Coordinates of C-alpha atoms in Angstrom, one line a residue:
M1 CA -4.4 -29.8 139.1
T2 CA -6.8 -31.3 136.6
Y3 CA -9.6 -29.4 134.9
S4 CA -12.9 -30.4 133.4
L5 CA -13.5 -27.3 131.3
V6 CA -11.1 -25.1 129.3
I7 CA -12.5 -21.6 128.3
F8 CA -10.6 -20.1 125.4
D9 CA -10.3 -16.6 124.1
L10 CA -10.4 -16.3 120.3
D11 CA -8.3 -13.4 119.0
G12 CA -4.6 -13.7 119.7
T13 CA -5.2 -17.1 121.4
L14 CA -6.7 -19.4 118.8
A15 CA -6.8 -17.0 115.8
D16 CA -3.9 -15.0 114.5
S17 CA -5.7 -11.6 114.3
F18 CA -3.0 -9.2 115.4
P19 CA -1.6 -8.7 111.8
W20 CA -5.2 -7.8 110.8
F21 CA -5.5 -5.4 113.7
R22 CA -2.3 -3.6 112.7
R23 CA -3.6 -3.1 109.2
H24 CA -6.9 -1.7 110.2
V25 CA -6.5 0.1 113.6
N26 CA -5.6 3.5 112.1
G27 CA -8.6 3.6 109.9
V28 CA -10.7 3.1 113.0
A29 CA -8.6 5.8 114.8
D30 CA -9.4 8.3 112.0
R31 CA -13.1 7.4 112.1
F32 CA -13.5 7.8 115.9
G33 CA -10.9 10.5 116.5
F34 CA -8.4 8.9 118.6
R35 CA -4.6 8.9 118.1
R36 CA -3.2 6.9 115.2
V37 CA -0.6 4.2 116.1
A38 CA 2.9 4.6 114.7
E39 CA 4.5 1.4 113.5
A40 CA 7.2 1.7 116.1
E41 CA 4.6 1.9 118.9
F42 CA 3.0 -1.5 118.4
E43 CA 5.6 -3.3 120.5
E44 CA 5.3 -0.7 123.3
L45 CA 1.5 -1.3 123.4
R46 CA 2.0 -5.0 123.7
H47 CA 3.6 -4.3 127.1
A48 CA 0.7 -2.2 128.4
D49 CA -2.7 -3.2 129.9
L50 CA -6.0 -2.1 128.3
R51 CA -6.3 1.0 130.5
E52 CA -2.8 2.1 129.6
I53 CA -3.5 1.5 125.9
L54 CA -6.6 3.6 126.0
N55 CA -4.8 6.4 127.8
K56 CA -1.8 6.3 125.3
L57 CA -4.2 6.4 122.3
E58 CA -6.4 9.0 123.9
V59 CA -9.5 6.9 123.5
P60 CA -12.5 8.2 125.6
V61 CA -14.1 5.4 127.5
W62 CA -17.6 6.5 126.4
K63 CA -16.6 5.8 122.8
L64 CA -15.6 2.2 123.5
P65 CA -18.9 0.5 122.7
A66 CA -19.2 2.2 119.3
I67 CA -15.5 1.4 118.5
V68 CA -15.9 -2.2 119.5
R69 CA -19.1 -2.6 117.3
H70 CA -17.3 -1.0 114.4
M71 CA -14.2 -3.3 114.8
R72 CA -16.5 -6.3 114.8
E73 CA -18.1 -5.1 111.5
V74 CA -14.7 -4.5 109.9
K75 CA -13.5 -7.9 111.0
T76 CA -16.5 -9.6 109.6
R77 CA -15.6 -8.2 106.2
H78 CA -12.0 -9.4 106.5
L79 CA -12.3 -12.8 108.1
D80 CA -10.5 -14.4 105.2
E81 CA -7.4 -12.5 106.3
I82 CA -7.3 -14.3 109.7
S83 CA -6.3 -17.9 110.2
L84 CA -6.0 -20.1 113.2
F85 CA -2.5 -20.4 114.7
D86 CA -0.6 -23.5 113.6
G87 CA -1.3 -26.4 116.0
V88 CA -4.7 -25.1 117.3
E89 CA -6.7 -27.7 115.6
A90 CA -4.6 -30.6 116.9
M91 CA -4.5 -29.1 120.4
A92 CA -8.2 -28.7 120.6
Q93 CA -8.8 -32.2 119.2
T94 CA -6.4 -33.7 121.8
L95 CA -8.1 -31.9 124.7
S96 CA -11.6 -32.9 123.5
A97 CA -10.6 -36.5 122.9
A98 CA -9.2 -36.7 126.4
G99 CA -12.6 -35.7 127.8
L100 CA -12.1 -32.0 128.5
R101 CA -15.0 -29.7 127.6
L102 CA -14.1 -26.7 125.6
A103 CA -15.9 -23.3 125.6
L104 CA -15.2 -19.9 124.0
V105 CA -15.6 -16.5 125.4
S106 CA -14.8 -13.7 123.0
S107 CA -15.4 -10.0 122.4
D108 CA -16.3 -10.9 118.8
T109 CA -19.6 -12.2 117.6
E110 CA -20.5 -15.9 117.8
A111 CA -21.0 -16.0 114.0
N112 CA -17.5 -14.7 113.4
A113 CA -16.1 -17.1 116.0
R114 CA -17.8 -20.1 114.5
Q115 CA -16.7 -19.1 111.0
Q116 CA -13.1 -18.7 112.1
L117 CA -13.1 -22.1 113.9
G118 CA -14.8 -23.9 111.0
A119 CA -15.3 -27.5 111.7
L120 CA -13.5 -27.1 115.0
S121 CA -16.5 -25.3 116.4
A122 CA -18.2 -28.6 116.9
L123 CA -15.8 -29.4 119.7
F124 CA -16.9 -26.4 121.7
S125 CA -19.8 -27.0 124.0
D126 CA -20.5 -23.4 124.8
F127 CA -20.0 -20.0 123.2
D128 CA -20.5 -16.7 125.1
C129 CA -19.6 -13.9 122.7
G130 CA -19.9 -10.2 122.4
A131 CA -18.1 -9.5 125.7
A132 CA -17.3 -5.9 126.6
L133 CA -13.6 -5.2 126.6
M134 CA -13.7 -5.2 130.4
G135 CA -16.7 -7.6 130.8
K136 CA -15.3 -11.1 130.5
A137 CA -15.5 -12.1 134.2
S138 CA -19.3 -12.2 134.1
K139 CA -19.3 -14.3 131.0
F140 CA -16.8 -16.7 132.6
R141 CA -19.1 -17.1 135.6
R142 CA -22.1 -17.8 133.3
V143 CA -20.2 -20.5 131.3
V144 CA -19.1 -22.2 134.5
R145 CA -22.7 -22.1 135.8
R146 CA -24.1 -23.6 132.6
A147 CA -21.5 -26.3 132.7
G148 CA -22.6 -27.2 136.3
L149 CA -19.0 -27.0 137.5
K150 CA -17.1 -25.3 140.4
P151 CA -14.7 -22.6 139.5
A152 CA -11.8 -24.8 140.7
D153 CA -12.7 -27.2 137.8
V154 CA -12.1 -24.6 135.1
I155 CA -9.2 -22.8 133.5
A156 CA -9.5 -19.8 131.2
I157 CA -6.8 -19.3 128.6
G158 CA -6.2 -15.9 126.8
D159 CA -3.5 -13.7 125.4
E160 CA -4.1 -10.4 127.2
V161 CA -3.7 -8.9 130.7
R162 CA -7.5 -8.4 130.9
D163 CA -8.0 -12.1 130.3
I164 CA -5.9 -12.9 133.4
E165 CA -7.8 -10.2 135.4
A166 CA -11.2 -11.6 134.3
A167 CA -10.2 -15.1 135.2
R168 CA -9.0 -14.0 138.6
A169 CA -12.2 -12.1 139.2
A170 CA -14.3 -15.1 138.4
G171 CA -12.2 -17.4 140.6
L172 CA -10.8 -19.4 137.8
A173 CA -7.3 -20.7 137.1
C174 CA -5.8 -18.8 134.2
G175 CA -3.4 -19.6 131.4
A176 CA -1.7 -17.0 129.2
V177 CA -0.3 -17.6 125.7
A178 CA 2.9 -15.9 124.6
W179 CA 2.0 -15.6 120.9
G180 CA -0.9 -13.1 121.0
Y181 CA -1.5 -9.4 121.5
A182 CA 0.3 -8.9 124.9
A183 CA 4.0 -9.4 125.3
P184 CA 5.1 -12.4 127.4
E185 CA 6.8 -10.1 129.9
A186 CA 3.5 -8.2 130.5
L187 CA 1.7 -11.4 131.0
R188 CA 4.3 -12.9 133.3
A189 CA 4.2 -9.8 135.5
R190 CA 0.5 -10.7 136.3
N191 CA 1.5 -14.2 137.5
P192 CA -0.8 -16.4 135.5
D193 CA -1.0 -20.0 136.6
F194 CA 0.5 -21.1 133.3
L195 CA 2.3 -19.2 130.6
F196 CA 2.3 -21.3 127.4
A197 CA 5.2 -20.7 124.9
R198 CA 3.8 -23.1 122.3
V199 CA 0.3 -24.1 121.2
A200 CA 1.1 -27.8 121.8
E201 CA 2.1 -27.0 125.4
I202 CA -1.5 -26.4 126.3
A203 CA -2.4 -30.0 125.9
E204 CA 0.9 -31.2 127.2
T205 CA 0.3 -29.3 130.4
L206 CA -3.4 -29.8 131.0
L207 CA -3.5 -33.5 130.3
P208 CA -2.2 -36.1 132.8
A209 CA 1.0 -37.7 131.8
G210 CA 0.5 -40.6 129.5

């Protein structure tokens, strides 16, 4: 299957933000009154989906919008702690040079996304940011509509179970990356179309041989 548009997630897919998350999540827990995460629990949480994580940490759903807004504000102050994964720049340039359009759908703000991508942001034809934690499917549909494409022409690539679920809900092919927030086993159990073990594997898989 060949695709005309690749929609990327940012955190955990292009940007290595999990170490930042580990450093700051318990400060957010103290502020909003949910359970702190013990160091030994992080690996367990990587095997859970979003609903299971919220239950384990005793996060009331009604607090989620305020928590997400606060996390964005904290992240804005610490963007210098977060870099792109090795190989992301070359991968994106290879896809773009081959004629694939790139888009980004993220829970973060567009300003943060553009700052993290730096000069690479010029390769992205569309940004749809500020997604609710469970609201990516509607943004996927909107990006596809703006691109003038059919869902079958598009693949969405992310690092969490919710990214796979959102892609499926929008009728898109989905790729999952093994280096982000969710453990590869948790992603594999959701049967993504592709599970990428290396950044370079994205271009190797999506571009026709030769």
